[in-house]
Amino acid sequence: MESQFAESERLSFDTEINDRARAEMVSIELADRLRGTLGYRLAVHLACGDAVHGTLSHAGADALVLDDEQHQVLIPYAAVMCYSGLGRLTVAEPSQVRRGLGLSHALRGLARDRAELSVTVGHSGRAIRLVGVIDRVGKDHLDLATHTPGEARRKSQVGQVSVIPFAGLAAVRSRLPGEF
């Protein structure tokens, strides 16, 4: 009888632990899981059909940054279908300020730097790639000026300006001289 009571106590304890673990899992956000994997190599599969492989260097409020051999790639969470290589460790963002910095903040930094970029747009297995410089960043969109690669962005050299809603943005890849 005593062993049955001990077994019942153990089962009750195990059930309580499992319930607490499930309750804790409900509060974990994707960005917290990603921050727990900083410095690790991931594969990120995008809705447009592309896959990006690299070392996770940043996990923000709305987007992550992967470093591959030659580029940094900014990927909005909304463009991702699944992640491979993500661990179970979670790390909450302690800074309230950093928690509030989203995709538009990162894109404004790229616009300020006049960085030449390769921008992938698309969903549902279809991707379009544009090369240019971000001219402006709005609340939910950006303006990408396409011009002759390798040249400084000048008004006279702009071929077109594409307005890209954030919802269509799949990846923003830094461009190295001589590429594309």
Coordinates of N, CA and C in Angstrom, one line a residue:
M1 N 0.8 -1.2 0.0 CA 0.0 0.0 0.0 C 0.9 1.3 0.0
E2 N 2.0 1.2 0.8 CA 2.9 2.3 0.8 C 3.5 2.6 -0.5
S3 N 3.9 1.5 -1.2 CA 4.5 1.7 -2.5 C 3.5 2.3 -3.6
Q4 N 2.2 1.9 -3.4 CA 1.2 2.5 -4.3 C 1.1 4.0 -4.0
F5 N 1.1 4.4 -2.8 CA 1.0 5.8 -2.4 C 2.2 6.5 -3.0
A6 N 3.4 6.0 -2.8 CA 4.6 6.6 -3.3 C 4.6 6.8 -4.8
E7 N 4.1 5.8 -5.5 CA 3.9 5.8 -7.0 C 2.9 6.9 -7.4
S8 N 1.8 7.0 -6.7 CA 0.8 8.0 -6.9 C 1.4 9.4 -6.7
E9 N 2.2 9.6 -5.7 CA 2.9 10.9 -5.4 C 3.8 11.2 -6.5
R10 N 4.6 10.3 -7.0 CA 5.5 10.5 -8.1 C 4.8 10.9 -9.4
L11 N 3.7 10.2 -9.7 CA 2.9 10.5 -10.9 C 2.3 11.9 -10.8
S12 N 1.8 12.3 -9.6 CA 1.3 13.6 -9.4 C 2.4 14.7 -9.6
F13 N 3.6 14.4 -9.1 CA 4.7 15.3 -9.2 C 5.1 15.5 -10.7
D14 N 5.2 14.3 -11.4 CA 5.5 14.4 -12.9 C 4.4 15.2 -13.7
T15 N 3.2 15.0 -13.3 CA 2.1 15.7 -14.0 C 2.2 17.2 -13.8
E16 N 2.5 17.6 -12.5 CA 2.7 19.0 -12.2 C 3.9 19.6 -13.0
I17 N 5.0 18.9 -13.1 CA 6.1 19.4 -13.8 C 5.8 19.6 -15.3
N18 N 5.1 18.6 -15.9 CA 4.7 18.7 -17.3 C 3.7 19.8 -17.5
D19 N 2.8 20.0 -16.6 CA 1.9 21.2 -16.8 C 2.6 22.5 -16.7
R20 N 3.5 22.6 -15.8 CA 4.3 23.9 -15.7 C 5.2 24.1 -16.9
A21 N 5.7 23.0 -17.5 CA 6.6 23.2 -18.7 C 5.7 23.6 -19.9
R22 N 4.5 23.1 -20.0 CA 3.6 23.5 -21.1 C 3.2 24.9 -20.9
A23 N 2.9 25.3 -19.7 CA 2.5 26.7 -19.4 C 3.6 27.7 -19.7
E24 N 4.8 27.3 -19.4 CA 6.0 28.2 -19.7 C 6.2 28.3 -21.2
M25 N 6.0 27.2 -22.0 CA 6.2 27.2 -23.4 C 5.3 28.1 -24.1
V26 N 4.1 28.3 -23.6 CA 3.1 29.2 -24.2 C 3.6 30.6 -24.3
S27 N 4.4 31.0 -23.3 CA 4.9 32.4 -23.2 C 6.2 32.7 -24.1
I28 N 6.8 31.7 -24.6 CA 8.0 31.8 -25.4 C 7.7 32.3 -26.8
E29 N 8.4 33.4 -27.2 CA 8.3 34.0 -28.5 C 9.4 33.4 -29.4
L30 N 9.2 33.5 -30.7 CA 10.1 33.0 -31.7 C 11.5 33.8 -31.5
A31 N 11.4 35.1 -31.3 CA 12.7 35.9 -31.2 C 13.5 35.4 -30.0
D32 N 12.8 35.0 -28.9 CA 13.5 34.4 -27.8 C 14.2 33.1 -28.1
R33 N 13.6 32.3 -28.9 CA 14.2 31.0 -29.3 C 15.4 31.3 -30.2
L34 N 15.2 32.3 -31.1 CA 16.3 32.7 -32.0 C 17.5 33.2 -31.2
R35 N 17.2 34.1 -30.3 CA 18.3 34.7 -29.4 C 19.1 33.6 -28.7
G36 N 18.4 32.5 -28.4 CA 19.1 31.3 -27.7 C 20.0 30.6 -28.7
T37 N 19.9 30.9 -30.0 CA 20.7 30.2 -31.0 C 21.7 31.1 -31.6
L38 N 21.9 32.3 -31.1 CA 22.9 33.3 -31.7 C 24.3 32.6 -31.8
G39 N 24.9 32.8 -32.9 CA 26.2 32.3 -33.1 C 26.2 30.9 -33.7
Y40 N 25.0 30.3 -33.9 CA 24.9 29.0 -34.5 C 24.5 29.1 -36.0
R41 N 24.8 28.1 -36.7 CA 24.5 28.0 -38.2 C 23.0 27.5 -38.3
L42 N 22.3 28.2 -39.1 CA 20.9 27.9 -39.4 C 20.6 27.8 -40.9
A43 N 19.5 27.1 -41.2 CA 18.9 27.2 -42.5 C 17.6 27.8 -42.4
V44 N 17.3 28.8 -43.1 CA 16.0 29.5 -43.0 C 15.3 29.4 -44.4
H45 N 14.2 28.7 -44.4 CA 13.4 28.4 -45.6 C 12.3 29.5 -45.8
L46 N 12.4 30.2 -46.9 CA 11.5 31.3 -47.1 C 10.3 30.9 -47.9
A47 N 9.2 31.7 -47.7 CA 7.9 31.4 -48.4 C 8.1 31.6 -49.9
C48 N 9.1 32.3 -50.4 CA 9.3 32.5 -51.8 C 10.0 31.3 -52.5
G49 N 10.4 30.4 -51.7 CA 11.0 29.2 -52.2 C 12.5 29.1 -52.0
D50 N 13.1 30.2 -51.6 CA 14.6 30.3 -51.4 C 14.9 29.7 -50.0
A51 N 16.1 29.3 -49.8 CA 16.6 29.0 -48.5 C 17.9 29.8 -48.3
V52 N 18.1 30.3 -47.1 CA 19.3 31.0 -46.7 C 20.0 30.3 -45.6
H53 N 21.3 30.1 -45.8 CA 22.1 29.4 -44.8 C 23.1 30.4 -44.2
G54 N 23.3 30.3 -42.9 CA 24.3 31.2 -42.3 C 24.3 31.1 -40.8
T55 N 25.2 31.9 -40.2 CA 25.3 32.0 -38.8 C 24.4 33.1 -38.3
L56 N 23.6 32.8 -37.3 CA 22.7 33.8 -36.8 C 23.4 34.8 -36.0
S57 N 23.4 36.1 -36.4 CA 24.1 37.1 -35.7 C 23.2 38.1 -35.0
H58 N 21.9 38.1 -35.3 CA 21.0 39.1 -34.6 C 19.6 38.5 -34.8
A59 N 18.8 38.7 -33.7 CA 17.4 38.4 -33.7 C 16.7 39.5 -33.0
G60 N 16.0 40.3 -33.9 CA 15.3 41.5 -33.4 C 13.8 41.3 -33.2
A61 N 13.1 42.3 -33.1 CA 11.6 42.3 -32.9 C 10.9 41.7 -34.1
D62 N 11.3 42.0 -35.3 CA 10.6 41.6 -36.5 C 11.4 40.9 -37.5
A63 N 12.8 40.8 -37.3 CA 13.6 40.2 -38.3 C 14.9 39.7 -37.7
L64 N 15.6 38.8 -38.4 CA 16.8 38.2 -38.0 C 17.9 38.6 -39.0
V65 N 19.2 38.4 -38.6 CA 20.3 38.6 -39.6 C 21.1 37.4 -39.5
L66 N 21.4 36.8 -40.7 CA 22.3 35.7 -40.9 C 23.5 36.2 -41.6
D67 N 24.7 35.7 -41.2 CA 26.0 36.0 -41.8 C 26.4 34.8 -42.6
D68 N 26.5 34.9 -43.9 CA 27.1 33.8 -44.7 C 28.6 34.1 -45.0
E69 N 29.2 33.4 -45.9 CA 30.6 33.6 -46.1 C 30.9 35.1 -46.5
Q70 N 30.0 35.7 -47.3 CA 30.4 37.0 -47.9 C 29.3 38.1 -47.6
H71 N 28.2 37.8 -47.0 CA 27.1 38.7 -46.9 C 26.5 38.7 -45.5
Q72 N 25.7 39.7 -45.3 CA 24.7 39.7 -44.2 C 23.4 39.7 -44.8
V73 N 22.5 38.9 -44.3 CA 21.1 38.8 -44.9 C 20.1 39.1 -43.8
L74 N 19.3 40.2 -44.1 CA 18.2 40.6 -43.2 C 17.0 39.9 -43.6
I75 N 16.3 39.1 -42.8 CA 15.1 38.3 -43.1 C 14.0 38.6 -42.1
P76 N 12.9 39.2 -42.7 CA 11.7 39.4 -41.8 C 11.1 38.1 -41.3
Y77 N 10.7 38.0 -40.1 CA 10.1 36.7 -39.6 C 8.9 36.3 -40.4
A78 N 8.1 37.3 -40.9 CA 6.9 37.0 -41.7 C 7.2 36.3 -43.0
A79 N 8.5 36.4 -43.5 CA 8.8 35.8 -44.8 C 9.3 34.3 -44.6
V80 N 9.4 33.8 -43.4 CA 10.0 32.5 -43.1 C 8.9 31.4 -43.0
M81 N 9.1 30.3 -43.7 CA 8.3 29.2 -43.6 C 8.7 28.2 -42.5
C82 N 10.0 28.0 -42.4 CA 10.5 27.2 -41.3 C 12.0 27.4 -41.1
Y83 N 12.5 27.0 -39.9 CA 13.9 27.1 -39.5 C 14.5 25.7 -39.3
S84 N 15.7 25.5 -39.7 CA 16.4 24.2 -39.4 C 17.7 24.6 -38.6
G85 N 17.9 23.8 -37.5 CA 19.1 24.1 -36.7 C 18.8 24.9 -35.4
L86 N 17.5 25.2 -35.2 CA 17.1 26.0 -34.0 C 17.2 25.2 -32.8
G87 N 17.8 25.6 -31.7 CA 17.9 24.9 -30.5 C 16.7 25.1 -29.6
R88 N 16.7 24.6 -28.4 CA 15.6 24.7 -27.5 C 15.8 25.8 -26.5
L89 N 17.0 26.3 -26.4 CA 17.4 27.4 -25.4 C 16.6 28.6 -25.8
T90 N 16.1 29.4 -24.8 CA 15.5 30.7 -25.1 C 16.2 31.7 -24.3
V91 N 16.3 32.9 -24.8 CA 16.9 34.1 -24.2 C 16.0 35.3 -24.4
A92 N 15.4 35.8 -23.4 CA 14.5 37.0 -23.5 C 15.4 38.2 -23.7
E93 N 14.8 39.2 -24.5 CA 15.5 40.4 -24.7 C 15.3 41.3 -23.4
P94 N 16.4 41.6 -22.7 CA 16.2 42.4 -21.5 C 16.0 43.9 -21.7
S95 N 16.3 44.4 -22.9 CA 16.1 45.8 -23.1 C 14.8 46.1 -23.8
Q96 N 14.0 47.0 -23.1 CA 12.7 47.4 -23.6 C 12.9 48.2 -24.9
V97 N 14.0 48.9 -25.0 CA 14.2 49.7 -26.2 C 14.5 48.8 -27.4
R98 N 15.4 47.8 -27.2 CA 15.7 46.9 -28.3 C 14.5 46.1 -28.7
R99 N 13.6 45.8 -27.8 CA 12.4 45.0 -28.1 C 11.5 45.8 -29.0
G100 N 11.6 47.2 -28.9 CA 10.7 48.0 -29.8 C 11.3 48.3 -31.1
L101 N 12.6 48.0 -31.4 CA 13.2 48.3 -32.7 C 12.8 47.2 -33.7
G102 N 12.1 47.6 -34.7 CA 11.7 46.6 -35.7 C 12.4 46.6 -37.0
L103 N 11.7 46.0 -38.0 CA 12.3 45.9 -39.3 C 12.5 47.3 -39.9
S104 N 11.6 48.2 -39.7 CA 11.8 49.6 -40.3 C 13.1 50.2 -39.8
H105 N 13.4 50.0 -38.5 CA 14.6 50.6 -38.0 C 15.9 50.1 -38.7
A106 N 15.9 48.8 -38.9 CA 17.1 48.2 -39.6 C 17.2 48.7 -41.1
L107 N 16.0 48.8 -41.7 CA 16.0 49.2 -43.1 C 16.4 50.7 -43.2
R108 N 16.0 51.5 -42.2 CA 16.4 52.9 -42.2 C 17.9 53.0 -42.1
G109 N 18.5 52.2 -41.3 CA 20.0 52.1 -41.2 C 20.7 51.8 -42.5
L110 N 20.1 50.9 -43.3 CA 20.7 50.6 -44.6 C 20.4 51.8 -45.5
A111 N 19.3 52.4 -45.4 CA 19.0 53.6 -46.3 C 20.0 54.7 -45.9
R112 N 20.3 54.9 -44.7 CA 21.2 56.0 -44.2 C 22.6 55.7 -44.8
D113 N 23.0 54.4 -44.7 CA 24.3 54.1 -45.2 C 24.5 54.0 -46.7
R114 N 23.4 54.2 -47.4 CA 23.3 54.1 -48.9 C 24.0 52.8 -49.4
A115 N 23.7 51.7 -48.6 CA 24.3 50.4 -48.9 C 23.6 49.8 -50.2
E116 N 24.4 49.3 -51.1 CA 23.9 48.6 -52.3 C 23.5 47.2 -51.9
L117 N 22.3 46.9 -52.2 CA 21.6 45.7 -51.7 C 21.0 44.8 -52.8
S118 N 20.9 43.6 -52.6 CA 20.0 42.7 -53.4 C 18.8 42.4 -52.5
V119 N 17.6 42.8 -53.0 CA 16.4 42.6 -52.3 C 15.6 41.5 -53.0
T120 N 15.2 40.5 -52.2 CA 14.3 39.5 -52.7 C 12.9 39.7 -52.2
V121 N 12.0 39.7 -53.2 CA 10.6 39.9 -52.8 C 9.8 38.7 -53.3
G122 N 8.7 38.3 -52.7 CA 7.9 37.3 -53.2 C 7.4 36.4 -52.1
H123 N 6.4 35.6 -52.5 CA 5.7 34.6 -51.6 C 5.2 33.4 -52.5
S124 N 4.7 32.4 -51.9 CA 4.1 31.3 -52.6 C 5.0 30.7 -53.7
G125 N 6.3 30.6 -53.3 CA 7.2 29.9 -54.2 C 7.8 30.7 -55.4
R126 N 7.5 32.0 -55.4 CA 8.0 32.8 -56.5 C 8.8 34.0 -55.9
A127 N 10.0 34.2 -56.5 CA 10.9 35.2 -56.0 C 11.3 36.1 -57.1
I128 N 11.4 37.4 -56.8 CA 12.0 38.4 -57.7 C 13.1 39.1 -57.0
R129 N 14.2 39.3 -57.7 CA 15.4 39.9 -57.1 C 15.6 41.3 -57.7
L130 N 15.8 42.3 -56.9 CA 16.1 43.6 -57.4 C 17.4 44.1 -56.7
V131 N 18.2 44.8 -57.4 CA 19.5 45.3 -56.9 C 19.4 46.9 -56.9
G132 N 19.7 47.5 -55.8 CA 19.7 48.9 -55.7 C 20.0 49.4 -54.3
V133 N 19.5 50.7 -54.1 CA 19.8 51.4 -52.8 C 18.4 51.8 -52.3
I134 N 18.2 51.6 -51.0 CA 17.0 52.0 -50.4 C 17.0 53.6 -50.3
D135 N 16.0 54.2 -50.9 CA 15.8 55.6 -50.9 C 15.1 56.1 -49.6
R136 N 14.0 55.5 -49.4 CA 13.1 55.9 -48.2 C 12.5 54.6 -47.6
V137 N 12.2 54.8 -46.3 CA 11.5 53.7 -45.6 C 10.3 54.3 -44.9
G138 N 9.1 53.8 -45.2 CA 7.9 54.3 -44.6 C 7.5 53.3 -43.4
K139 N 6.3 53.5 -42.9 CA 5.9 52.6 -41.8 C 5.8 51.2 -42.2
D140 N 5.3 50.9 -43.5 CA 5.1 49.5 -43.9 C 5.6 49.2 -45.3
H141 N 6.5 50.1 -45.8 CA 7.1 49.9 -47.1 C 8.4 50.6 -47.3
L142 N 9.1 50.3 -48.4 CA 10.4 50.9 -48.7 C 10.4 51.3 -50.2
D143 N 11.2 52.3 -50.5 CA 11.4 52.6 -51.9 C 12.9 52.2 -52.3
L144 N 13.0 51.3 -53.3 CA 14.3 50.9 -53.7 C 14.6 51.5 -55.1
A145 N 15.7 52.2 -55.2 CA 16.1 52.8 -56.4 C 17.1 51.9 -57.1
T146 N 16.8 51.5 -58.3 CA 17.7 50.6 -59.1 C 18.6 51.5 -60.0
H147 N 19.8 51.2 -60.0 CA 20.8 51.9 -60.8 C 21.9 51.0 -61.3
T148 N 22.8 51.5 -62.0 CA 24.0 50.7 -62.5 C 24.8 50.2 -61.3
P149 N 24.9 48.9 -61.2 CA 25.6 48.3 -60.1 C 27.1 48.8 -60.0
G150 N 27.5 49.1 -58.8 CA 28.9 49.5 -58.6 C 29.0 51.0 -58.7
E151 N 28.0 51.7 -59.3 CA 28.1 53.2 -59.4 C 27.4 53.8 -58.1
A152 N 27.8 55.0 -57.8 CA 27.1 55.7 -56.7 C 25.7 56.1 -57.2
R153 N 24.7 56.1 -56.3 CA 23.3 56.3 -56.6 C 23.2 57.8 -56.9
R154 N 22.9 58.2 -58.1 CA 22.7 59.6 -58.5 C 21.3 59.6 -59.2
K155 N 20.6 60.7 -59.1 CA 19.3 60.9 -59.7 C 19.3 60.5 -61.2
S156 N 20.3 61.0 -61.9 CA 20.4 60.7 -63.3 C 20.6 59.3 -63.7
Q157 N 21.1 58.5 -62.8 CA 21.4 57.1 -63.1 C 20.3 56.1 -62.6
V158 N 19.3 56.6 -61.9 CA 18.3 55.7 -61.4 C 17.4 55.2 -62.5
G159 N 17.3 53.9 -62.7 CA 16.5 53.3 -63.7 C 15.0 53.3 -63.4
Q160 N 14.8 53.0 -62.1 CA 13.4 53.0 -61.6 C 13.4 52.9 -60.1
V161 N 12.3 53.3 -59.5 CA 12.1 53.2 -58.1 C 11.0 52.2 -57.8
S162 N 11.3 51.2 -57.1 CA 10.2 50.1 -56.8 C 9.8 50.4 -55.4
V163 N 8.5 50.4 -55.2 CA 7.9 50.5 -53.8 C 7.6 49.1 -53.4
I164 N 8.2 48.7 -52.3 CA 8.1 47.3 -51.8 C 7.4 47.3 -50.4
P165 N 6.2 46.7 -50.3 CA 5.5 46.6 -49.0 C 6.3 45.6 -48.2
F166 N 6.4 45.9 -46.9 CA 7.1 44.9 -46.0 C 6.6 43.5 -46.1
A167 N 5.3 43.4 -46.4 CA 4.6 42.1 -46.4 C 5.2 41.3 -47.6
G168 N 5.7 41.9 -48.6 CA 6.3 41.2 -49.8 C 7.8 41.0 -49.7
L169 N 8.4 41.5 -48.7 CA 9.9 41.4 -48.5 C 10.3 40.1 -48.0
A170 N 11.2 39.4 -48.7 CA 11.6 38.1 -48.3 C 13.0 38.1 -47.7
A171 N 13.9 38.9 -48.3 CA 15.3 39.0 -47.7 C 16.0 40.2 -48.3
V172 N 16.9 40.8 -47.5 CA 17.7 41.9 -48.0 C 19.2 41.5 -47.7
R173 N 19.9 41.4 -48.8 CA 21.3 40.9 -48.8 C 22.3 42.0 -49.1
S174 N 23.3 42.1 -48.3 CA 24.3 43.1 -48.6 C 25.0 42.7 -49.9
R175 N 25.5 43.7 -50.5 CA 26.2 43.4 -51.8 C 27.6 43.8 -51.7
L176 N 28.5 42.9 -52.2 CA 29.9 43.1 -52.3 C 30.3 43.7 -53.6
P177 N 31.3 44.5 -53.7 CA 31.8 45.1 -55.0 C 32.0 43.9 -56.0
G178 N 31.6 44.1 -57.2 CA 31.9 43.1 -58.3 C 30.8 42.0 -58.4
E179 N 29.8 42.1 -57.5 CA 28.8 41.0 -57.5 C 27.6 41.4 -58.3
F180 N 26.7 40.5 -58.6 CA 25.5 40.7 -59.3 C 25.7 41.1 -60.7

